[in-house]
Short mmCIF file of C-alpha atoms in Angstrom, two decimals:
data_model
loop_
_atom_site.label_atom_id
_atom_site.label_comp_id
_atom_site.label_asym_id
_atom_site.label_seq_id
_atom_site.Cartn_x
_atom_site.Cartn_y
_atom_site.Cartn_z
CA UNK A 135 15.74 -44.13 27.65
CA UNK A 136 18.59 -46.50 26.97
CA UNK A 137 19.23 -49.14 24.34
CA UNK A 138 16.27 -50.39 22.34
CA UNK A 139 16.11 -54.06 21.44
CA UNK A 140 13.25 -55.70 19.64
CA UNK A 141 12.09 -59.06 18.47
CA UNK A 142 12.28 -59.47 14.73
CA UNK A 143 8.51 -59.51 14.48
CA UNK A 144 8.18 -56.45 16.75
CA UNK A 145 5.47 -58.15 18.78
CA UNK A 146 7.47 -57.33 21.89
CA UNK A 147 9.59 -54.27 22.54
CA UNK A 148 12.24 -53.94 25.24
CA UNK A 149 13.97 -50.89 26.72
CA UNK A 150 16.80 -50.98 29.28
CA UNK A 151 17.15 -48.34 31.99
CA UNK A 152 19.48 -47.43 34.80
CA UNK A 153 17.91 -46.02 37.97
CA UNK A 154 19.98 -42.99 39.00
CA UNK A 155 19.98 -41.76 42.60
CA UNK A 156 18.26 -38.51 41.60
CA UNK A 157 15.32 -40.51 40.22
CA UNK A 158 14.64 -42.32 43.52
CA UNK A 159 12.20 -41.64 46.34
CA UNK A 160 13.05 -41.58 50.06
CA UNK A 161 13.06 -45.41 50.09
CA UNK A 162 15.79 -45.46 47.40
CA UNK A 163 13.43 -47.09 44.92
CA UNK A 164 11.94 -45.82 41.68
CA UNK A 165 9.19 -43.33 42.45
CA UNK A 166 5.71 -44.39 41.31
CA UNK A 167 5.17 -41.24 39.17
CA UNK A 168 8.43 -41.91 37.32
CA UNK A 169 7.54 -45.57 36.81
CA UNK A 170 4.15 -44.51 35.39
CA UNK A 171 5.93 -42.10 33.06
CA UNK A 172 8.24 -44.88 31.87
CA UNK A 173 5.22 -47.12 31.13
CA UNK A 174 3.66 -44.32 29.09
CA UNK A 175 6.96 -43.68 27.29
CA UNK A 176 7.56 -47.29 26.29
CA UNK A 177 3.96 -47.64 25.08
CA UNK A 178 4.47 -44.58 22.89
CA UNK A 179 7.82 -45.79 21.58
CA UNK A 180 6.56 -49.27 20.66
CA UNK A 181 3.43 -47.88 19.00
CA UNK A 182 5.61 -45.55 16.91
CA UNK A 183 7.98 -48.37 15.98
CA UNK A 184 5.15 -50.52 14.57
CA UNK A 185 3.47 -47.66 12.72
CA UNK A 186 0.56 -46.85 15.05
CA UNK A 187 2.11 -44.00 17.03
CA UNK A 188 0.77 -40.49 17.67
CA UNK A 189 2.34 -39.28 14.45
CA UNK A 190 0.53 -41.99 12.44
CA UNK A 191 -2.86 -41.37 14.09
CA UNK A 192 -2.55 -37.62 13.66
CA UNK A 193 -2.78 -37.98 9.86
CA UNK A 194 -6.50 -38.73 10.42
CA UNK A 195 -6.85 -36.19 13.25
CA UNK A 196 -6.82 -38.98 15.80
CA UNK A 197 -4.79 -39.29 18.99
CA UNK A 198 -4.07 -41.85 21.70
CA UNK A 199 -5.40 -40.99 25.16
CA UNK A 200 -4.45 -42.97 28.26
CA UNK A 201 -7.68 -44.14 29.82
CA UNK A 202 -6.60 -46.53 32.58
CA UNK A 203 -3.36 -47.65 34.18
CA UNK A 204 -2.72 -50.42 36.70
CA UNK A 205 0.61 -51.29 38.28
CA UNK A 206 1.29 -54.32 40.47
CA UNK A 207 4.77 -55.13 41.71
CA UNK A 208 6.39 -57.61 44.06
CA UNK A 209 9.48 -55.41 44.27
CA UNK A 210 10.50 -51.95 43.03
CA UNK A 211 13.68 -51.34 41.00
CA UNK A 212 16.27 -49.94 43.36
CA UNK A 213 18.91 -47.24 43.35
CA UNK A 214 21.92 -47.44 41.01
CA UNK A 215 20.74 -50.66 39.39
CA UNK A 216 19.68 -51.43 35.82
CA UNK A 217 16.12 -52.53 35.10
CA UNK A 218 14.16 -53.27 31.92
CA UNK A 219 10.68 -52.86 30.56
CA UNK A 220 9.16 -55.16 27.95
CA UNK A 221 5.85 -54.25 26.33
CA UNK A 222 3.31 -55.93 24.06
CA UNK A 223 -0.29 -55.49 22.98
CA UNK A 224 -2.59 -57.98 24.71
CA UNK A 225 -5.81 -56.99 23.00
CA UNK A 226 -7.03 -54.38 20.56
CA UNK A 227 -10.06 -53.40 18.54
CA UNK A 228 -11.07 -50.39 16.51
CA UNK A 229 -11.53 -48.19 19.59
CA UNK A 230 -8.83 -49.13 22.05
CA UNK A 231 -5.62 -51.01 22.74
CA UNK A 232 -4.84 -52.92 25.92
CA UNK A 233 -1.10 -52.91 26.50
CA UNK A 234 1.03 -54.82 29.00
CA UNK A 235 4.43 -53.80 30.33
CA UNK A 236 6.56 -56.34 32.17
CA UNK A 237 9.09 -54.94 34.60
CA UNK A 238 12.36 -56.86 35.04
CA UNK A 239 15.06 -56.38 37.64
CA UNK A 240 18.82 -56.26 37.01
CA UNK A 241 18.93 -60.07 36.74
CA UNK A 242 16.15 -60.17 34.15
CA UNK A 243 13.57 -61.54 36.57
CA UNK A 244 9.96 -60.29 36.23
CA UNK A 245 9.09 -58.26 39.34
CA UNK A 246 5.84 -56.67 38.25
CA UNK A 247 3.46 -55.62 35.51
CA UNK A 248 1.71 -52.57 34.17
CA UNK A 249 -1.58 -52.69 32.29
CA UNK A 250 -2.55 -49.68 30.19
CA UNK A 251 -5.75 -49.03 28.29
CA UNK A 252 -5.22 -46.59 25.43
CA UNK A 253 -8.28 -45.14 23.71
CA UNK A 254 -8.14 -43.43 20.31
CA UNK A 255 -10.13 -40.24 19.94
CA UNK A 256 -10.69 -37.79 17.13
CA UNK A 257 -9.11 -34.55 18.29
CA UNK A 258 -11.60 -32.40 16.36
CA UNK A 259 -14.87 -34.06 17.35
CA UNK A 260 -13.52 -35.43 20.68
CA UNK A 261 -15.44 -38.63 19.80
CA UNK A 262 -13.98 -42.17 19.68
CA UNK A 263 -11.83 -42.71 16.58
CA UNK A 264 -12.07 -45.71 14.26
CA UNK A 265 -8.72 -47.48 14.12
CA UNK A 266 -9.80 -50.13 11.56
CA UNK A 267 -7.26 -49.04 8.87
CA UNK A 268 -4.38 -49.55 11.33
CA UNK A 269 -5.37 -52.84 12.97
CA UNK A 270 -3.36 -55.02 10.55
CA UNK A 271 -0.13 -53.40 11.77
CA UNK A 272 -0.49 -54.71 15.31
CA UNK A 273 0.24 -58.29 16.31
CA UNK A 274 -1.02 -58.99 19.82
CA UNK A 275 1.23 -61.31 21.80
CA UNK A 276 0.09 -64.67 23.12
CA UNK A 277 1.78 -63.92 26.42
CA UNK A 278 -0.70 -63.30 29.19
CA UNK A 279 -0.29 -60.81 31.99
CA UNK A 280 -0.70 -62.36 35.45
CA UNK A 281 -2.15 -59.28 37.17
CA UNK A 282 -5.88 -58.66 37.39
CA UNK A 283 -7.68 -56.34 35.02
CA UNK A 284 -8.58 -52.79 36.02
CA UNK A 285 -11.22 -52.68 38.70
CA UNK A 286 -14.30 -50.54 38.12
CA UNK A 287 -13.59 -47.43 40.15
CA UNK A 288 -16.93 -45.83 41.04
CA UNK A 289 -17.76 -42.73 43.03
CA UNK A 290 -16.20 -42.80 46.49
CA UNK A 291 -19.26 -41.17 48.10
CA UNK A 292 -18.55 -38.99 51.11
CA UNK A 293 -14.76 -38.62 51.47
CA UNK A 294 -13.08 -38.71 54.85
CA UNK A 295 -10.26 -36.38 53.73
CA UNK A 296 -10.25 -33.51 51.24
CA UNK A 297 -7.42 -31.22 50.10
CA UNK A 298 -7.50 -28.44 47.51
CA UNK A 299 -4.86 -27.73 44.89
CA UNK A 300 -4.45 -25.13 42.14
CA UNK A 301 -2.39 -26.33 39.16
CA UNK A 302 0.77 -24.36 38.43
CA UNK A 303 3.10 -24.01 35.48
CA UNK A 304 5.26 -27.01 36.38
CA UNK A 305 2.20 -29.32 36.50
CA UNK A 306 1.41 -28.77 32.82
CA UNK A 307 2.69 -31.13 30.14
CA UNK A 308 3.59 -30.84 26.45
CA UNK A 309 -0.06 -30.94 25.34
CA UNK A 310 -1.18 -28.26 27.83
CA UNK A 311 -2.97 -30.66 30.14
CA UNK A 312 -2.05 -31.51 33.69
CA UNK A 313 0.65 -34.18 33.50
CA UNK A 314 -0.92 -37.62 34.12
CA UNK A 315 1.76 -38.47 36.66
CA UNK A 316 1.11 -35.38 38.83
CA UNK A 317 -2.13 -36.87 40.10
CA UNK A 318 -0.13 -39.84 41.36
CA UNK A 319 2.05 -37.50 43.45
CA UNK A 320 -1.01 -36.03 45.20
CA UNK A 321 -2.16 -39.50 46.11
CA UNK A 322 1.25 -40.58 47.44
CA UNK A 323 1.50 -37.37 49.48
CA UNK A 324 -1.52 -38.45 51.55
CA UNK A 325 1.05 -40.35 53.69
CA UNK A 326 4.34 -39.46 55.31
CA UNK A 327 7.84 -40.86 54.85
CA UNK A 328 7.57 -43.32 57.76
CA UNK A 329 4.49 -45.00 56.26
CA UNK A 330 6.58 -45.85 53.19
CA UNK A 331 9.44 -47.14 55.35
CA UNK A 332 7.10 -49.76 56.78
CA UNK A 333 4.86 -50.38 53.76
CA UNK A 334 5.18 -50.48 50.01
CA UNK A 335 2.64 -49.91 47.27
CA UNK A 336 1.46 -53.34 46.16
CA UNK A 337 -1.10 -52.23 43.56
CA UNK A 338 -2.05 -48.93 41.99
CA UNK A 339 -5.01 -48.30 39.69
CA UNK A 340 -5.91 -45.00 38.08
CA UNK A 341 -8.50 -44.00 35.49
CA UNK A 342 -8.46 -40.72 33.60
CA UNK A 343 -11.86 -39.17 32.88
CA UNK A 344 -11.46 -35.46 32.13
CA UNK A 345 -8.41 -33.27 31.54
CA UNK A 346 -7.40 -30.55 33.96
CA UNK A 347 -5.62 -27.37 32.82
CA UNK A 348 -3.37 -24.61 34.07
CA UNK A 349 -4.87 -22.73 37.05
CA UNK A 350 -7.74 -25.21 37.51
CA UNK A 351 -8.52 -25.76 41.17
CA UNK A 352 -9.18 -29.37 42.13
CA UNK A 353 -10.41 -31.22 45.19
CA UNK A 354 -8.47 -34.36 46.10
CA UNK A 355 -11.02 -36.53 47.93
CA UNK A 356 -9.85 -39.63 49.77
CA UNK A 357 -11.55 -42.48 51.56
CA UNK A 358 -10.19 -45.66 53.07
CA UNK A 359 -7.66 -46.93 55.55
CA UNK A 360 -3.88 -47.40 55.76
CA UNK A 361 -4.12 -50.45 53.52
CA UNK A 362 -6.43 -49.34 50.69
CA UNK A 363 -7.39 -45.81 49.75
CA UNK A 364 -9.81 -44.66 47.06
CA UNK A 365 -9.20 -41.22 45.61
CA UNK A 366 -11.20 -38.89 43.40
CA UNK A 367 -9.75 -35.71 41.90
CA UNK A 368 -12.42 -33.28 40.71
CA UNK A 369 -12.78 -29.72 39.43
CA UNK A 370 -16.14 -27.92 39.68
CA UNK A 371 -17.88 -31.23 40.33
CA UNK A 372 -16.32 -32.91 37.25
CA UNK A 373 -14.23 -35.97 38.14
CA UNK A 374 -10.84 -35.80 36.38
CA UNK A 375 -9.33 -38.94 37.84
CA UNK A 376 -10.23 -41.86 40.08
CA UNK A 377 -7.61 -44.04 41.71
CA UNK A 378 -7.07 -46.82 44.21
CA UNK A 379 -3.82 -47.40 46.06
CA UNK A 380 -3.04 -50.54 48.05
CA UNK A 381 -0.18 -51.11 50.44
CA UNK A 382 1.35 -54.20 51.99
CA UNK A 383 3.85 -54.34 54.87
CA UNK A 384 7.49 -54.57 53.77
CA UNK A 385 9.14 -57.84 54.70
CA UNK A 386 12.20 -55.74 55.64
CA UNK A 387 11.18 -52.30 56.95
CA UNK A 388 13.52 -49.51 55.88
CA UNK A 389 15.53 -47.94 58.69
CA UNK A 390 16.64 -44.50 57.54
CA UNK A 391 20.34 -43.68 57.89
CA UNK A 392 20.95 -40.25 59.38
CA UNK A 393 22.77 -38.19 56.76
CA UNK B 753 20.49 -42.45 30.66
CA UNK B 754 21.52 -43.78 27.28
CA UNK B 755 24.81 -44.95 25.82
CA UNK B 756 27.98 -43.88 27.59
CA UNK B 757 30.99 -42.94 25.52
CA UNK B 758 34.25 -41.67 26.93
CA UNK B 759 37.59 -40.40 25.85
CA UNK B 760 40.36 -42.86 26.45
CA UNK B 761 41.86 -40.62 29.10
CA UNK B 762 38.45 -40.11 30.75
CA UNK B 763 39.02 -36.37 30.95
CA UNK B 764 35.67 -35.90 29.26
CA UNK B 765 32.56 -38.02 29.66
CA UNK B 766 29.58 -38.03 27.30
CA UNK B 767 26.04 -39.33 27.71
CA UNK B 768 23.37 -39.39 24.99
CA UNK B 769 19.69 -38.85 25.76
CA UNK B 770 16.38 -38.81 23.98
CA UNK B 771 13.80 -36.27 25.16
CA UNK B 772 10.46 -38.08 25.44
CA UNK B 773 7.17 -36.17 25.28
CA UNK B 774 6.38 -37.03 28.91
CA UNK B 775 9.60 -35.29 30.00
CA UNK B 776 8.68 -31.95 28.38
CA UNK B 777 7.10 -28.81 29.75
CA UNK B 778 4.20 -26.88 28.19
CA UNK B 779 6.60 -25.37 25.64
CA UNK B 780 7.59 -28.86 24.44
CA UNK B 781 11.15 -28.39 25.67
CA UNK B 782 13.10 -30.09 28.43
CA UNK B 783 11.90 -28.80 31.79
CA UNK B 784 14.52 -26.94 33.81
CA UNK B 785 14.21 -29.25 36.87
CA UNK B 786 14.82 -32.29 34.65
CA UNK B 787 17.81 -30.62 32.98
CA UNK B 788 19.25 -29.83 36.43
CA UNK B 789 18.74 -33.47 37.42
CA UNK B 790 20.57 -34.63 34.29
CA UNK B 791 23.52 -32.33 35.10
CA UNK B 792 23.68 -33.79 38.61
CA UNK B 793 23.42 -37.34 37.23
CA UNK B 794 26.21 -36.97 34.68
CA UNK B 795 28.48 -35.35 37.30
CA UNK B 796 27.87 -38.33 39.55
CA UNK B 797 28.43 -40.86 36.77
CA UNK B 798 31.70 -39.30 35.59
CA UNK B 799 33.04 -38.97 39.15
CA UNK B 800 32.28 -42.66 39.74
CA UNK B 801 33.92 -43.66 36.46
CA UNK B 802 37.21 -41.97 37.39
CA UNK B 803 37.24 -43.25 40.96
CA UNK B 804 36.09 -40.18 42.90
CA UNK B 805 32.37 -40.97 43.18
CA UNK B 806 30.15 -41.07 46.26
CA UNK B 807 31.10 -44.69 46.84
CA UNK B 808 34.82 -43.80 46.86
CA UNK B 809 34.42 -40.79 49.17
CA UNK B 810 32.23 -42.75 51.58
CA UNK B 811 35.18 -44.98 52.53
CA UNK B 812 36.52 -41.98 54.47
CA UNK B 813 33.05 -40.86 55.62
CA UNK B 814 33.04 -38.09 53.06
CA UNK B 815 30.34 -37.12 50.56
CA UNK B 816 29.82 -34.76 47.63
CA UNK B 817 27.33 -31.96 48.19
CA UNK B 818 26.12 -29.73 45.37
CA UNK B 819 26.86 -26.18 46.43
CA UNK B 820 26.09 -24.10 43.33
CA UNK B 821 24.61 -24.64 39.92
CA UNK B 822 24.40 -22.28 36.94
CA UNK B 823 22.75 -23.00 33.61
CA UNK B 824 22.91 -20.79 30.54
CA UNK B 825 21.39 -21.86 27.23
CA UNK B 826 20.79 -20.33 23.83
CA UNK B 827 18.21 -23.04 23.08
CA UNK B 828 16.53 -25.87 25.00
CA UNK B 829 16.50 -29.47 23.74
CA UNK B 830 13.10 -30.10 22.21
CA UNK B 831 10.50 -32.85 22.18
CA UNK B 832 11.24 -36.24 20.59
CA UNK B 833 14.82 -35.31 19.72
CA UNK B 834 18.15 -36.70 20.90
CA UNK B 835 20.53 -34.49 22.85
CA UNK B 836 23.87 -35.05 24.59
CA UNK B 837 25.72 -33.91 27.64
CA UNK B 838 29.51 -33.78 27.89
CA UNK B 839 31.18 -33.12 31.23
CA UNK B 840 34.67 -32.35 32.49
CA UNK B 841 36.34 -30.96 35.60
CA UNK B 842 37.50 -27.38 35.07
CA UNK B 843 39.13 -26.87 38.42
CA UNK B 844 39.59 -28.72 41.68
CA UNK B 845 41.38 -28.54 44.98
CA UNK B 846 41.21 -30.45 48.24
CA UNK B 847 37.82 -28.95 49.19
CA UNK B 848 35.81 -28.65 46.02
CA UNK B 849 35.46 -29.50 42.36
CA UNK B 850 34.20 -27.14 39.67
CA UNK B 851 32.54 -29.12 36.92
CA UNK B 852 31.30 -28.06 33.49
CA UNK B 853 28.58 -29.73 31.44
CA UNK B 854 28.20 -28.86 27.77
CA UNK B 855 24.78 -29.40 26.27
CA UNK B 856 24.59 -30.44 22.61
CA UNK B 857 21.56 -30.60 20.34
CA UNK B 858 20.67 -33.46 17.99
CA UNK B 859 23.25 -32.21 15.45
CA UNK B 860 26.04 -32.13 18.02
CA UNK B 861 26.09 -28.34 18.24
CA UNK B 862 26.74 -26.78 21.67
CA UNK B 863 23.57 -24.94 22.79
CA UNK B 864 24.42 -24.22 26.41
CA UNK B 865 26.46 -24.96 29.50
CA UNK B 866 26.04 -25.92 33.10
CA UNK B 867 28.53 -25.05 35.81
CA UNK B 868 28.40 -27.01 39.07
CA UNK B 869 30.39 -26.50 42.25
CA UNK B 870 30.64 -29.69 44.28
CA UNK B 871 31.94 -29.47 47.84
CA UNK B 872 33.17 -32.49 49.78
CA UNK B 873 32.07 -32.73 53.41
CA UNK B 874 32.67 -35.20 56.18
CA UNK B 875 29.25 -36.72 56.92
CA UNK B 876 30.06 -37.27 60.60
CA UNK B 877 31.53 -33.88 61.51
CA UNK B 878 29.64 -31.97 58.77
CA UNK B 879 32.93 -30.08 58.21
CA UNK B 880 34.77 -29.70 54.87
CA UNK B 881 36.55 -32.91 53.85
CA UNK B 882 40.14 -33.13 52.66
CA UNK B 883 40.25 -34.66 49.17
CA UNK B 884 44.07 -34.65 48.87
CA UNK B 885 44.39 -38.48 48.56
CA UNK B 886 42.03 -38.45 45.55
CA UNK B 887 43.32 -35.45 43.61
CA UNK B 888 45.72 -37.47 41.43
CA UNK B 889 42.76 -39.34 39.92
CA UNK B 890 41.24 -36.25 38.34
CA UNK B 891 42.58 -34.63 35.17
CA UNK B 892 41.01 -31.23 34.64
CA UNK B 893 40.35 -30.43 30.99
CA UNK B 894 41.96 -27.51 29.20
CA UNK B 895 38.61 -26.69 27.62
CA UNK B 896 37.12 -23.52 29.01
CA UNK B 897 33.45 -22.88 29.61
CA UNK B 898 32.18 -19.71 27.92
CA UNK B 899 29.51 -18.85 30.52
CA UNK B 900 30.21 -16.59 33.45
CA UNK B 901 30.99 -17.92 36.91
CA UNK B 902 28.35 -18.10 39.62
CA UNK B 903 27.30 -14.67 40.80
CA UNK B 904 27.37 -13.92 44.51
CA UNK B 905 23.74 -14.25 45.55
CA UNK B 906 23.21 -12.18 48.68
CA UNK B 907 20.14 -11.54 50.79
CA UNK B 908 17.24 -10.21 48.72
CA UNK B 909 16.13 -7.82 51.47
CA UNK B 910 12.41 -7.13 51.62
CA UNK B 911 10.66 -9.44 49.13
CA UNK B 912 7.80 -8.23 46.98
CA UNK B 913 6.16 -11.67 46.87
CA UNK B 914 6.05 -14.47 49.46
CA UNK B 915 4.45 -17.93 49.31
CA UNK B 916 4.51 -20.70 51.91
CA UNK B 917 5.00 -24.39 51.26
CA UNK B 918 5.13 -27.51 53.44
CA UNK B 919 7.29 -30.32 52.03
CA UNK B 920 5.48 -33.58 51.33
CA UNK B 921 6.53 -37.17 50.75
CA UNK B 922 7.08 -36.76 47.02
CA UNK B 923 9.48 -33.83 47.58
CA UNK B 924 11.97 -36.00 49.49
CA UNK B 925 14.89 -37.67 47.75
CA UNK B 926 16.98 -40.79 48.31
CA UNK B 927 19.05 -39.19 51.10
CA UNK B 928 15.99 -37.87 53.00
CA UNK B 929 16.50 -34.24 52.02
CA UNK B 930 14.25 -32.14 49.84
CA UNK B 931 15.19 -32.93 46.24
CA UNK B 932 17.45 -30.16 44.87
CA UNK B 933 15.32 -29.84 41.76
CA UNK B 934 12.08 -29.20 43.68
CA UNK B 935 13.22 -25.71 44.60
CA UNK B 936 13.56 -24.98 40.89
CA UNK B 937 9.90 -25.89 40.37
CA UNK B 938 8.76 -23.37 42.99
CA UNK B 939 10.73 -20.66 41.23
CA UNK B 940 9.34 -21.52 37.79
CA UNK B 941 5.80 -21.58 39.19
CA UNK B 942 6.05 -17.88 40.01
CA UNK B 943 4.90 -17.31 36.38
CA UNK B 944 2.11 -18.69 34.23
CA UNK B 945 2.15 -20.68 31.00
CA UNK B 946 1.79 -17.60 28.76
CA UNK B 947 4.93 -15.97 30.20
CA UNK B 948 6.90 -19.03 29.02
CA UNK B 949 5.27 -18.90 25.58
CA UNK B 950 6.71 -15.41 25.09
CA UNK B 951 9.96 -15.76 27.06
CA UNK B 952 12.52 -18.42 27.78
CA UNK B 953 14.93 -18.86 30.66
CA UNK B 954 18.29 -17.50 29.50
CA UNK B 955 20.24 -18.03 32.73
CA UNK B 956 19.55 -19.76 36.02
CA UNK B 957 21.75 -19.67 39.13
CA UNK B 958 21.06 -21.48 42.37
CA UNK B 959 23.11 -21.93 45.54
CA UNK B 960 22.32 -24.51 48.21
CA UNK B 961 22.98 -23.44 51.80
CA UNK B 962 21.00 -25.67 54.19
CA UNK B 963 19.01 -28.84 53.68
CA UNK B 964 15.24 -28.94 54.13
CA UNK B 965 13.43 -32.06 55.30
CA UNK B 966 10.04 -33.76 55.24
CA UNK B 967 7.28 -31.56 56.72
CA UNK B 968 9.50 -28.47 56.94
CA UNK B 969 7.56 -25.32 56.12
CA UNK B 970 9.41 -22.83 53.93
CA UNK B 971 8.87 -19.30 52.72
CA UNK B 972 9.58 -18.68 49.04
CA UNK B 973 10.55 -14.99 48.87
CA UNK B 974 10.85 -13.29 45.50
CA UNK B 975 11.97 -9.90 44.32
CA UNK B 976 12.48 -8.50 40.84
CA UNK B 977 10.72 -7.98 37.56
CA UNK B 978 9.60 -10.05 34.57
CA UNK B 979 13.19 -10.19 33.31
CA UNK B 980 15.23 -11.02 36.43
CA UNK B 981 13.96 -12.43 39.69
CA UNK B 982 15.91 -13.15 42.87
CA UNK B 983 14.53 -15.85 45.12
CA UNK B 984 15.26 -16.96 48.67
CA UNK B 985 13.80 -20.14 50.17
CA UNK B 986 13.97 -20.19 53.97
CA UNK B 987 12.71 -22.21 56.94
CA UNK B 988 12.51 -20.62 60.40
CA UNK B 989 14.74 -17.78 59.25
CA UNK B 990 17.44 -20.14 57.89
CA UNK B 991 18.07 -19.69 54.16
CA UNK B 992 18.05 -23.08 52.39
CA UNK B 993 18.52 -21.82 48.85
CA UNK B 994 19.13 -18.63 46.92
CA UNK B 995 18.50 -18.34 43.20
CA UNK B 996 18.36 -15.93 40.31
CA UNK B 997 16.34 -16.53 37.16
CA UNK B 998 16.69 -14.48 33.99
CA UNK B 999 14.42 -14.48 30.97
CA UNK B 1000 14.79 -13.21 27.43
CA UNK B 1001 12.03 -12.83 24.83
CA UNK B 1002 11.73 -15.78 22.44
CA UNK B 1003 12.60 -14.93 18.86
CA UNK B 1004 9.58 -17.07 17.89
CA UNK B 1005 6.83 -16.90 20.51
CA UNK B 1006 5.01 -20.19 21.03
CA UNK B 1007 1.39 -20.21 19.90
CA UNK B 1008 -0.36 -23.05 21.72
CA UNK B 1009 -2.38 -25.48 19.61
CA UNK B 1010 -5.81 -26.20 21.08
CA UNK B 1011 -5.92 -29.91 21.92
#
């Protein structure tokens, strides 16, 4: 993360980044898993800054869990350029917080939004936590987010494509679960490089239902067409994650340079 | 990347980072692939700042290619803490540059080093480039790096473990090759989470020989014991990468908290 700047009232929180070459995908844009990670990171950082971070919840044996994430962009940040994220809380109650992240390009223009639903759970009982004592610390912003709310992602029924995967050491994150962004990689890998040269992700929705762990074997079940694909990732019949990915044709297809 | 600070003479170049939770492995430390990426990034940034970056070499159809990388650490940066990297050129001639990166913890203490050999090639002929016109721009530092030079990694002979892998979309980087840090993941995944709770990587050496591309199928061939493992990654009999990983027991084994 780079420089942190904040409003005086801390309602909004901004972080500036620089997209290095090593962080880019084959289309020389930010990869979707990295963007998702950045949205998670800035949520965490803002929550900590206003006194409702992991460390504050942990005092009552509570923790934030990412429940749903949606990303919609008109353009992706591109290689060797700065970009910024600005986050605020749109809505909250004693069980969850709905957070928005605005993505800005190197000129400060908004080029997309992320919408994240964070649920608080008690880590002992695994039941929903009661955030009432913390609610006064959070000032939701009046700014609205122009992208649609999370869709309800139901069962996909009979998939038309299934792959298996066994989670390895490098898939596991700091809290011993499968890293939330790894699921996004599986979904992206359903297509080849040339599909991404002609099309870009226009919208991505994911919901997290159950954690997966080291050495779990999952089925990645997909259904849809080249434009919209629904995905279900399940272990032993338990759905860990549901997602929907939508593509639109690029106005300027990418012609790879032979290197 | 965070704030950049430099010496006036630009012989050394420093970048400050903050290790977010999402960037950590199961041991709540920086993951080795991410650390390798940071070493590549800071090399690139310093080279650009002194006028010998990719963009400068490209004017003569030349490019930097990472040939060898060694990392040796007494401690890894840990979760939610700042850390810094400082880089300088130790040695250079008209064909290659030997670069050092010092890793510092949140108190500014040196906790490890990276050593990177960058070779310049002509991207048209694929032959070594002649960097003579640029040499005057680079001032090697008098500071020495305390870790040993790259070992010569030869053929491993008959492996005692082989796995196959087919490269997917998310393995491909901005220049359409397999991302250099992906190979490191395969090597780490040879062991399970509990091995890393008891042991840490003490030294890692990797040499890059041939590029792999989208949909290439590689063999990951390993030989060694729990302490030292030699690895060869090859496609159709062509070795892409050779590596050696060494572990030492942790002075304080990590006892995972049930979450």
